[in-house]
Amino acid sequence: MATSRKVTLLSSDGESFEVEQSVAVESITIKDSIEEGSAGNPIPVPKVNSKILAKVIEYCKKHVESAKAEDRVDDEDLVAWDADFVKVDQATLFDLIRAANFLNIKSLLDLTCQTVADMIKGKTPEEKRKTFTIRNDFTPEEEEEVRRENQWAFE
Amino acid sequence: MAFSKLPDDVISQIISLTTPRDACRVSSVSTSFRSIADSDQVWLKFLPPDHDKLVLPQVSPKKSLYLHLCDHPVPIGGNRNMVSARFETWSEPHIFSLDKKSAKKCFMIGARELAIPGGDDYRSWCWIAEPNSRFDQVAQLLFAGWFHIKARLETKMLSPKTRYAAYLVFQFRCHKSGFHRPAVSCVSVESDTDTHREWPTVVLDPGEGEPRSTRERGDGWLEIEMGEFYNENGDDGTLECSFKEVDEYTLRSGLVVEGIELRPKETY
């Protein structure tokens, strides 16, 4: 298979991105559709807009390049690059999670999920609600019951 | 809002990347988060990966099993993976539990499983039943000039990527004597070839005004830290925890040993 083969990805808002096939197949979803022969040309990527698709492609390119690198000294650099990559606003972070999940890119999903997990750690329920704008829909009795069940976590 | 709109299995994944304590706090955020945070999908990730190989009480759901294992240590054993310090083949049960906050495995090796040279000498040691012990029998030192207590455990039994500390769990009798003198303790693995390393000294019964490193456990026993070990992947072979008095000229008596416990070193 020619490694320099290119494919075109089409975002949900109609923008085209030409990428190396080796980068595109970081997404198992895209890989499967290419192998099944069901991928069109360009390959439509519904649910992922151009801003997010551009970021996803940037991530995949970087990881494919690093894997090719002869020396593994790049590992620490890659970790630092990943840490910078996820320094985005919350909305973008969740869009990246959705995209990674839909496109089935495990390493990106793991990275973005861990980022959100780190934002959750150590916070009280009220802080979590504030950080992520979640509505408390417990009745006072239910809330009391849940607190009692999980008392040790609040000590 | 965006967080709640993620697919449930993605939210599960995120919660399972936090800690058991955080997962319990997430339960209190909203009704939908409660059902995800309490799910087996999340708590399976907090239970040790090999927990289904151990004979555990039939408790479900997984969150309840997790909490049960933290608060109700279970005897496990008769396992070739656990090298008995005294007997080459059969090993008596160790006591297994989980550290609630970190989900790491904890083990307590009972006195009967420790190597105590002279432990069979009825003049020096006797084996007694102690009501508040987890084990059937504990070892009481009657009278000896020196002693050496050793526990061994395969590192593959421990949780990976965890810093463990070993603790001697003991009590004194009223007539205790001789424990104001220093002892040495060491926690090391077979692959650790640094035999010239000095063992740190500990004092079980310091005098008034002297620094005290023993601690009350809250279960009627005392403990003292013997040393630390960082378990990377569980492939360092056998871990050995030793405690010995060095001064042969001081006669000692009145020590009761329940066992040696291995648990994650507290960093909080």
Short mmCIF file of C-alpha atoms in Angstrom, two decimals:
data_model
loop_
_atom_site.label_atom_id
_atom_site.label_comp_id
_atom_site.label_asym_id
_atom_site.label_seq_id
_atom_site.Cartn_x
_atom_site.Cartn_y
_atom_site.Cartn_z
CA MET A 1 0.00 0.00 0.00
CA ALA A 2 1.53 3.33 -1.01
CA THR A 3 2.18 5.24 2.19
CA SER A 4 2.02 8.59 0.42
CA ARG A 5 -1.58 8.05 -0.66
CA LYS A 6 -3.76 10.96 0.27
CA VAL A 7 -7.41 11.09 1.21
CA THR A 8 -9.79 14.01 1.55
CA LEU A 9 -11.92 14.46 4.63
CA LEU A 10 -15.05 16.63 4.55
CA SER A 11 -16.13 18.30 7.78
CA SER A 12 -19.77 18.69 8.79
CA ASP A 13 -19.66 22.36 7.70
CA GLY A 14 -18.36 21.56 4.24
CA GLU A 15 -14.62 22.18 4.51
CA SER A 16 -12.17 19.78 2.83
CA PHE A 17 -8.96 18.56 4.37
CA GLU A 18 -6.41 16.60 2.35
CA VAL A 19 -4.35 14.30 4.54
CA GLU A 20 -2.01 11.34 4.20
CA GLN A 21 -3.90 8.07 4.44
CA SER A 22 -1.55 6.99 7.23
CA VAL A 23 -2.79 9.94 9.29
CA ALA A 24 -6.47 9.42 8.44
CA VAL A 25 -6.41 5.79 9.51
CA GLU A 26 -5.48 6.78 13.08
CA SER A 27 -9.26 6.90 13.17
CA ILE A 28 -10.51 3.32 13.27
CA THR A 29 -13.86 4.54 11.95
CA ILE A 30 -12.22 5.96 8.82
CA LYS A 31 -9.85 3.01 8.51
CA ASP A 32 -12.74 0.56 8.57
CA SER A 33 -14.71 2.47 5.97
CA ILE A 34 -11.68 2.68 3.65
CA GLU A 35 -11.01 -1.04 4.02
CA GLU A 36 -14.65 -1.91 3.43
CA GLY A 37 -14.57 0.24 0.35
CA SER A 38 -17.55 2.20 1.63
CA ALA A 39 -15.68 5.47 2.10
CA GLY A 40 -16.61 8.07 -0.44
CA ASN A 41 -14.18 10.57 -1.84
CA PRO A 42 -14.06 12.95 -0.12
CA ILE A 43 -14.81 10.98 3.08
CA PRO A 44 -17.63 12.76 4.92
CA VAL A 45 -17.10 13.28 8.66
CA PRO A 46 -20.52 14.20 10.01
CA LYS A 47 -20.81 15.63 13.54
CA VAL A 48 -17.28 17.08 13.37
CA ASN A 49 -16.94 20.69 12.26
CA SER A 50 -13.90 22.16 10.50
CA LYS A 51 -12.39 23.73 13.62
CA ILE A 52 -12.41 20.45 15.50
CA LEU A 53 -11.48 18.33 12.50
CA ALA A 54 -8.44 20.54 11.94
CA LYS A 55 -7.34 19.91 15.53
CA VAL A 56 -7.96 16.18 15.27
CA ILE A 57 -5.89 16.03 12.09
CA GLU A 58 -3.12 18.02 13.81
CA TYR A 59 -3.11 15.47 16.64
CA CYS A 60 -3.03 12.46 14.35
CA LYS A 61 -0.26 13.96 12.19
CA LYS A 62 1.91 14.59 15.23
CA HIS A 63 1.41 11.08 16.58
CA VAL A 64 2.06 9.37 13.24
CA GLU A 65 5.26 11.41 12.81
CA SER A 66 6.44 10.58 16.34
CA ALA A 67 5.85 6.88 15.83
CA LYS A 68 8.06 7.02 12.74
CA ALA A 69 10.89 8.77 14.57
CA GLU A 70 13.95 6.59 14.86
CA ASP A 71 14.86 7.59 18.37
CA ARG A 72 12.36 7.23 21.21
CA VAL A 73 13.74 10.32 22.95
CA ASP A 74 10.65 12.02 21.57
CA ASP A 75 8.42 10.34 24.18
CA GLU A 76 8.79 13.13 26.73
CA ASP A 77 8.42 15.76 24.02
CA LEU A 78 5.24 14.06 22.85
CA VAL A 79 3.82 14.06 26.36
CA ALA A 80 4.57 17.79 26.62
CA TRP A 81 3.05 18.39 23.18
CA ASP A 82 -0.10 16.50 24.21
CA ALA A 83 -0.36 18.56 27.40
CA ASP A 84 -0.27 21.76 25.34
CA PHE A 85 -2.69 20.35 22.80
CA VAL A 86 -5.44 19.99 25.41
CA LYS A 87 -5.02 23.51 26.78
CA VAL A 88 -8.25 24.62 25.17
CA ASP A 89 -11.57 25.97 26.40
CA GLN A 90 -14.10 23.54 27.82
CA ALA A 91 -16.39 23.58 24.80
CA THR A 92 -13.52 22.67 22.46
CA LEU A 93 -12.37 19.96 24.86
CA PHE A 94 -15.79 18.30 24.88
CA ASP A 95 -16.04 18.63 21.09
CA LEU A 96 -12.66 16.90 20.83
CA ILE A 97 -13.92 14.11 23.10
CA ARG A 98 -17.01 13.67 20.96
CA ALA A 99 -14.92 13.65 17.79
CA ALA A 100 -12.38 11.17 19.22
CA ASN A 101 -15.22 8.92 20.33
CA PHE A 102 -17.04 9.06 17.00
CA LEU A 103 -13.87 8.67 14.95
CA ASN A 104 -12.60 5.98 17.33
CA ILE A 105 -9.13 7.43 18.00
CA LYS A 106 -8.26 5.72 21.27
CA SER A 107 -5.19 7.71 22.24
CA LEU A 108 -6.96 11.04 21.69
CA LEU A 109 -10.00 9.83 23.63
CA ASP A 110 -7.76 8.68 26.50
CA LEU A 111 -5.90 12.00 26.53
CA THR A 112 -9.01 14.18 26.50
CA CYS A 113 -10.86 12.01 29.03
CA GLN A 114 -7.88 12.14 31.39
CA THR A 115 -7.85 15.94 31.03
CA VAL A 116 -11.47 16.16 32.14
CA ALA A 117 -10.82 13.60 34.91
CA ASP A 118 -8.03 15.83 36.21
CA MET A 119 -10.47 18.76 36.27
CA ILE A 120 -12.87 16.69 38.38
CA LYS A 121 -10.38 15.36 40.94
CA GLY A 122 -10.54 16.83 44.38
CA LYS A 123 -13.57 19.04 43.76
CA THR A 124 -16.71 19.09 45.88
CA PRO A 125 -19.99 18.26 44.11
CA GLU A 126 -20.92 21.95 44.11
CA GLU A 127 -17.59 22.89 42.53
CA LYS A 128 -18.07 20.19 39.92
CA ARG A 129 -21.53 21.53 39.10
CA LYS A 130 -20.12 25.02 38.71
CA THR A 131 -17.15 23.95 36.60
CA PHE A 132 -19.28 22.03 34.16
CA THR A 133 -22.59 23.90 34.49
CA ILE A 134 -24.58 20.90 35.67
CA ARG A 135 -27.97 21.34 37.24
CA ASN A 136 -28.63 19.75 40.62
CA ASP A 137 -31.87 17.86 40.07
CA PHE A 138 -31.98 15.96 43.36
CA THR A 139 -34.83 16.54 45.78
CA PRO A 140 -33.54 17.53 49.24
CA GLU A 141 -34.35 14.02 50.50
CA GLU A 142 -32.51 12.35 47.62
CA GLU A 143 -29.52 14.61 48.10
CA GLU A 144 -29.41 13.75 51.81
CA GLU A 145 -29.58 10.05 50.96
CA VAL A 146 -26.73 10.22 48.45
CA ARG A 147 -24.55 12.17 50.89
CA ARG A 148 -25.20 9.57 53.58
CA GLU A 149 -24.36 6.70 51.24
CA ASN A 150 -21.08 8.33 50.29
CA GLN A 151 -20.24 9.91 53.64
CA TRP A 152 -16.64 8.68 53.69
CA ALA A 153 -15.86 10.63 50.51
CA PHE A 154 -16.69 13.88 52.23
CA GLU A 155 -14.60 13.41 55.32
CA MET B 1 -24.11 21.34 29.95
CA ALA B 2 -21.69 19.93 27.41
CA PHE B 3 -20.38 17.39 29.93
CA SER B 4 -23.83 15.94 30.61
CA LYS B 5 -24.45 15.56 26.88
CA LEU B 6 -21.51 13.22 26.35
CA PRO B 7 -22.38 9.55 25.81
CA ASP B 8 -22.75 7.60 29.07
CA ASP B 9 -19.85 5.26 28.35
CA VAL B 10 -17.54 8.24 27.79
CA ILE B 11 -18.65 9.81 31.08
CA SER B 12 -18.00 6.40 32.69
CA GLN B 13 -14.50 6.38 31.26
CA ILE B 14 -13.82 9.86 32.59
CA ILE B 15 -15.06 9.02 36.08
CA SER B 16 -13.04 5.80 36.17
CA LEU B 17 -9.91 7.89 35.51
CA THR B 18 -10.45 9.80 38.75
CA THR B 19 -10.39 8.14 42.20
CA PRO B 20 -12.97 6.16 44.20
CA ARG B 21 -13.48 9.18 46.41
CA ASP B 22 -14.09 11.47 43.43
CA ALA B 23 -16.51 8.95 41.93
CA CYS B 24 -18.53 9.00 45.17
CA ARG B 25 -18.58 12.79 45.08
CA VAL B 26 -19.71 12.77 41.43
CA SER B 27 -22.69 10.65 42.58
CA SER B 28 -23.89 13.69 44.49
CA VAL B 29 -23.84 16.02 41.48
CA SER B 30 -27.10 15.05 39.77
CA THR B 31 -29.41 12.07 39.26
CA SER B 32 -27.97 11.10 35.89
CA PHE B 33 -24.40 11.39 37.15
CA ARG B 34 -25.34 9.27 40.14
CA SER B 35 -26.42 6.36 38.01
CA ILE B 36 -23.26 6.53 35.89
CA ALA B 37 -20.90 7.09 38.83
CA ASP B 38 -22.41 4.14 40.73
CA SER B 39 -22.29 1.79 37.73
CA ASP B 40 -20.37 -1.46 37.53
CA GLN B 41 -18.56 -0.05 34.50
CA VAL B 42 -16.84 2.52 36.71
CA TRP B 43 -16.23 0.40 39.82
CA LEU B 44 -14.86 -2.54 37.87
CA LYS B 45 -11.98 -0.21 36.97
CA PHE B 46 -11.31 0.54 40.65
CA LEU B 47 -11.27 -3.12 41.70
CA PRO B 48 -7.90 -4.85 41.23
CA PRO B 49 -7.72 -6.42 37.74
CA ASP B 50 -7.13 -9.87 39.25
CA HIS B 51 -9.91 -9.63 41.82
CA ASP B 52 -11.96 -12.28 40.06
CA LYS B 53 -9.16 -14.77 40.69
CA LEU B 54 -9.46 -14.31 44.43
CA VAL B 55 -12.14 -16.03 46.47
CA LEU B 56 -14.16 -13.03 47.56
CA PRO B 57 -17.53 -12.61 49.23
CA GLN B 58 -20.43 -12.52 46.81
CA VAL B 59 -21.33 -8.84 47.06
CA SER B 60 -22.84 -6.81 44.28
CA PRO B 61 -22.97 -4.34 42.69
CA LYS B 62 -19.25 -3.72 42.14
CA LYS B 63 -19.30 -0.49 44.12
CA SER B 64 -20.62 -2.39 47.15
CA LEU B 65 -17.97 -5.07 46.65
CA TYR B 66 -15.29 -2.40 46.54
CA LEU B 67 -16.48 -0.74 49.75
CA HIS B 68 -16.93 -4.13 51.41
CA LEU B 69 -13.30 -5.05 50.67
CA CYS B 70 -12.11 -1.77 52.17
CA ASP B 71 -13.97 -2.21 55.42
CA HIS B 72 -13.95 -6.01 55.76
CA PRO B 73 -10.52 -7.53 55.18
CA VAL B 74 -10.82 -11.06 53.82
CA PRO B 75 -8.52 -14.01 54.35
CA ILE B 76 -7.03 -15.27 51.11
CA GLY B 77 -4.37 -17.84 50.66
CA GLY B 78 -3.42 -21.40 49.96
CA ASN B 79 -1.82 -19.84 46.91
CA ARG B 80 1.51 -20.91 45.51
CA ASN B 81 2.19 -17.28 44.62
CA MET B 82 2.50 -16.48 48.28
CA VAL B 83 5.79 -17.79 49.52
CA SER B 84 5.51 -18.74 53.13
CA ALA B 85 8.49 -17.68 55.14
CA ARG B 86 8.16 -20.72 57.36
CA PHE B 87 6.80 -23.40 55.11
CA GLU B 88 7.87 -24.03 51.57
CA THR B 89 4.55 -25.09 50.10
CA TRP B 90 1.28 -24.45 51.87
CA SER B 91 0.67 -20.98 53.14
CA GLU B 92 -1.91 -19.91 55.63
CA PRO B 93 -4.27 -17.13 54.69
CA HIS B 94 -3.04 -13.58 54.49
CA ILE B 95 -5.56 -10.85 55.14
CA PHE B 96 -6.40 -8.84 52.02
CA SER B 97 -8.19 -5.53 51.79
CA LEU B 98 -8.32 -2.41 49.60
CA ASP B 99 -7.18 1.05 50.54
CA LYS B 100 -10.37 3.04 50.14
CA LYS B 101 -8.93 6.25 48.76
CA SER B 102 -6.41 4.81 46.34
CA ALA B 103 -7.99 1.43 45.42
CA LYS B 104 -4.61 -0.23 46.02
CA LYS B 105 -4.25 -3.70 47.50
CA CYS B 106 -3.25 -4.12 51.14
CA PHE B 107 -1.97 -7.31 52.73
CA MET B 108 -1.45 -8.33 56.31
CA ILE B 109 0.77 -11.31 56.96
CA GLY B 110 -0.06 -12.93 60.27
CA ALA B 111 2.45 -13.92 62.91
CA ARG B 112 2.08 -17.60 62.06
CA GLU B 113 3.36 -16.81 58.56
CA LEU B 114 6.36 -14.79 59.68
CA ALA B 115 9.81 -16.32 59.95
CA ILE B 116 10.71 -16.04 63.59
CA PRO B 117 13.91 -17.95 64.33
CA GLY B 118 13.38 -19.52 67.71
CA GLY B 119 9.63 -19.06 67.30
CA ASP B 120 9.18 -22.70 68.16
CA ASP B 121 11.24 -22.35 71.31
CA TYR B 122 8.62 -22.40 74.04
CA ARG B 123 10.95 -20.60 76.40
CA SER B 124 11.14 -17.55 74.13
CA TRP B 125 7.84 -17.34 72.29
CA CYS B 126 4.34 -18.58 72.83
CA TRP B 127 1.34 -18.59 70.52
CA ILE B 128 -1.79 -17.17 71.98
CA ALA B 129 -5.27 -16.24 70.88
CA GLU B 130 -5.92 -12.55 71.13
CA PRO B 131 -9.58 -11.51 70.95
CA ASN B 132 -9.12 -8.37 68.87
CA SER B 133 -6.81 -9.96 66.33
CA ARG B 134 -7.83 -10.83 62.79
CA PHE B 135 -5.83 -14.03 63.10
CA ASP B 136 -6.39 -17.16 65.15
CA GLN B 137 -3.05 -16.83 66.87
CA VAL B 138 -0.49 -14.14 67.55
CA ALA B 139 3.09 -14.47 68.81
CA GLN B 140 4.09 -13.36 72.28
CA LEU B 141 7.73 -12.86 73.14
CA LEU B 142 8.31 -14.21 76.60
CA PHE B 143 11.98 -13.72 77.06
CA ALA B 144 14.84 -13.33 74.57
CA GLY B 145 18.08 -11.48 74.09
CA TRP B 146 17.55 -10.98 70.43
CA PHE B 147 14.92 -11.60 67.82
CA HIS B 148 14.44 -11.41 64.11
CA ILE B 149 11.03 -11.26 62.44
CA LYS B 150 10.67 -11.62 58.69
CA ALA B 151 7.80 -11.50 56.23
CA ARG B 152 7.92 -12.37 52.56
CA LEU B 153 5.44 -11.57 49.82
CA GLU B 154 5.66 -11.84 46.04
CA THR B 155 5.69 -8.36 44.50
CA LYS B 156 3.28 -9.56 41.81
CA MET B 157 0.58 -9.69 44.49
CA LEU B 158 0.89 -5.94 45.03
CA SER B 159 -0.72 -3.14 43.01
CA PRO B 160 1.59 -1.79 40.29
CA LYS B 161 2.96 1.75 40.27
CA THR B 162 2.48 2.06 44.01
CA ARG B 163 4.72 3.10 46.84
CA TYR B 164 4.16 0.66 49.70
CA ALA B 165 5.21 0.85 53.33
CA ALA B 166 5.54 -2.14 55.67
CA TYR B 167 4.32 -1.85 59.27
CA LEU B 168 5.03 -4.13 62.22
CA VAL B 169 1.72 -4.53 64.05
CA PHE B 170 2.17 -5.23 67.75
CA GLN B 171 1.16 -4.63 71.35
CA PHE B 172 2.98 -4.56 74.61
CA ARG B 173 2.15 -6.41 77.76
CA CYS B 174 2.29 -4.50 81.03
CA HIS B 175 5.56 -6.12 81.98
CA LYS B 176 7.34 -5.12 78.77
CA SER B 177 11.03 -4.47 78.97
CA GLY B 178 13.99 -3.97 76.71
CA PHE B 179 12.27 -2.19 73.85
CA HIS B 180 13.78 1.18 74.58
CA ARG B 181 16.85 -0.12 72.76
CA PRO B 182 17.00 0.42 68.99
CA ALA B 183 16.07 -2.21 66.45
CA VAL B 184 16.72 -2.23 62.72
CA SER B 185 14.23 -2.80 59.97
CA CYS B 186 14.60 -3.35 56.28
CA VAL B 187 12.27 -3.70 53.32
CA SER B 188 13.93 -4.97 50.16
CA VAL B 189 13.59 -7.24 47.15
CA GLU B 190 15.74 -10.10 45.87
CA SER B 191 16.98 -7.97 42.99
CA ASP B 192 18.27 -5.33 45.38
CA THR B 193 21.92 -6.22 45.60
CA ASP B 194 22.98 -3.29 47.72
CA THR B 195 23.90 -5.38 50.75
CA HIS B 196 26.01 -2.65 52.26
CA ARG B 197 23.09 -0.33 52.72
CA GLU B 198 22.60 0.60 56.33
CA TRP B 199 19.37 -0.46 57.87
CA PRO B 200 17.51 2.42 59.56
CA THR B 201 17.00 2.08 63.31
CA VAL B 202 13.65 2.24 65.02
CA VAL B 203 12.72 2.21 68.68
CA LEU B 204 9.51 0.46 69.68
CA ASP B 205 9.29 1.93 73.15
CA PRO B 206 11.11 5.26 73.40
CA GLY B 207 11.48 6.98 76.75
CA GLU B 208 9.71 10.12 77.90
CA GLY B 209 10.48 13.07 75.69
CA GLU B 210 12.08 10.96 72.97
CA PRO B 211 10.70 10.99 69.44
CA ARG B 212 7.96 8.42 68.97
CA SER B 213 7.42 6.68 65.66
CA THR B 214 4.85 4.16 66.83
CA ARG B 215 1.24 4.93 66.11
CA GLU B 216 -2.08 3.65 67.44
CA ARG B 217 -4.02 1.94 64.67
CA GLY B 218 -7.46 2.30 66.13
CA ASP B 219 -8.04 -1.47 66.25
CA GLY B 220 -6.32 -1.97 69.59
CA TRP B 221 -2.87 -2.50 68.09
CA LEU B 222 0.16 -0.32 67.59
CA GLU B 223 2.25 -0.10 64.44
CA ILE B 224 5.65 1.15 63.42
CA GLU B 225 6.86 1.72 59.88
CA MET B 226 9.62 -0.66 58.84
CA GLY B 227 10.48 0.78 55.45
CA GLU B 228 9.20 1.50 51.95
CA PHE B 229 9.21 -0.12 48.58
CA TYR B 230 8.11 1.19 45.19
CA ASN B 231 6.34 -1.52 43.21
CA GLU B 232 6.60 -0.70 39.50
CA ASN B 233 5.23 -3.76 37.71
CA GLY B 234 5.29 -6.52 40.31
CA ASP B 235 8.24 -8.20 38.62
CA ASP B 236 10.85 -7.64 41.31
CA GLY B 237 10.46 -11.11 42.77
CA THR B 238 9.99 -11.61 46.49
CA LEU B 239 9.70 -8.68 48.86
CA GLU B 240 11.28 -9.24 52.26
CA CYS B 241 10.43 -7.20 55.34
CA SER B 242 12.73 -7.72 58.32
CA PHE B 243 12.73 -6.45 61.83
CA LYS B 244 15.45 -7.32 64.31
CA GLU B 245 16.81 -6.27 67.59
CA VAL B 246 20.55 -5.84 67.43
CA ASP B 247 21.60 -5.54 71.01
CA GLU B 248 21.95 -9.09 72.29
CA TYR B 249 22.72 -8.01 75.81
CA THR B 250 19.36 -6.50 76.56
CA LEU B 251 16.77 -9.02 77.58
CA ARG B 252 13.41 -8.35 76.09
CA SER B 253 9.96 -9.51 77.01
CA GLY B 254 6.33 -8.57 76.76
CA LEU B 255 5.98 -7.99 73.02
CA VAL B 256 2.98 -9.40 71.15
CA VAL B 257 3.22 -9.49 67.36
CA GLU B 258 0.04 -9.68 65.28
CA GLY B 259 1.82 -9.51 61.94
CA ILE B 260 3.28 -7.28 59.28
CA GLU B 261 1.05 -5.14 57.09
CA LEU B 262 1.81 -3.82 53.62
CA ARG B 263 -0.23 -0.90 52.43
CA PRO B 264 0.20 2.16 50.19
CA LYS B 265 2.34 4.82 51.79
CA GLU B 266 0.08 7.69 52.73
CA THR B 267 0.84 10.80 50.78
CA TYR B 268 -2.16 12.75 51.98
#
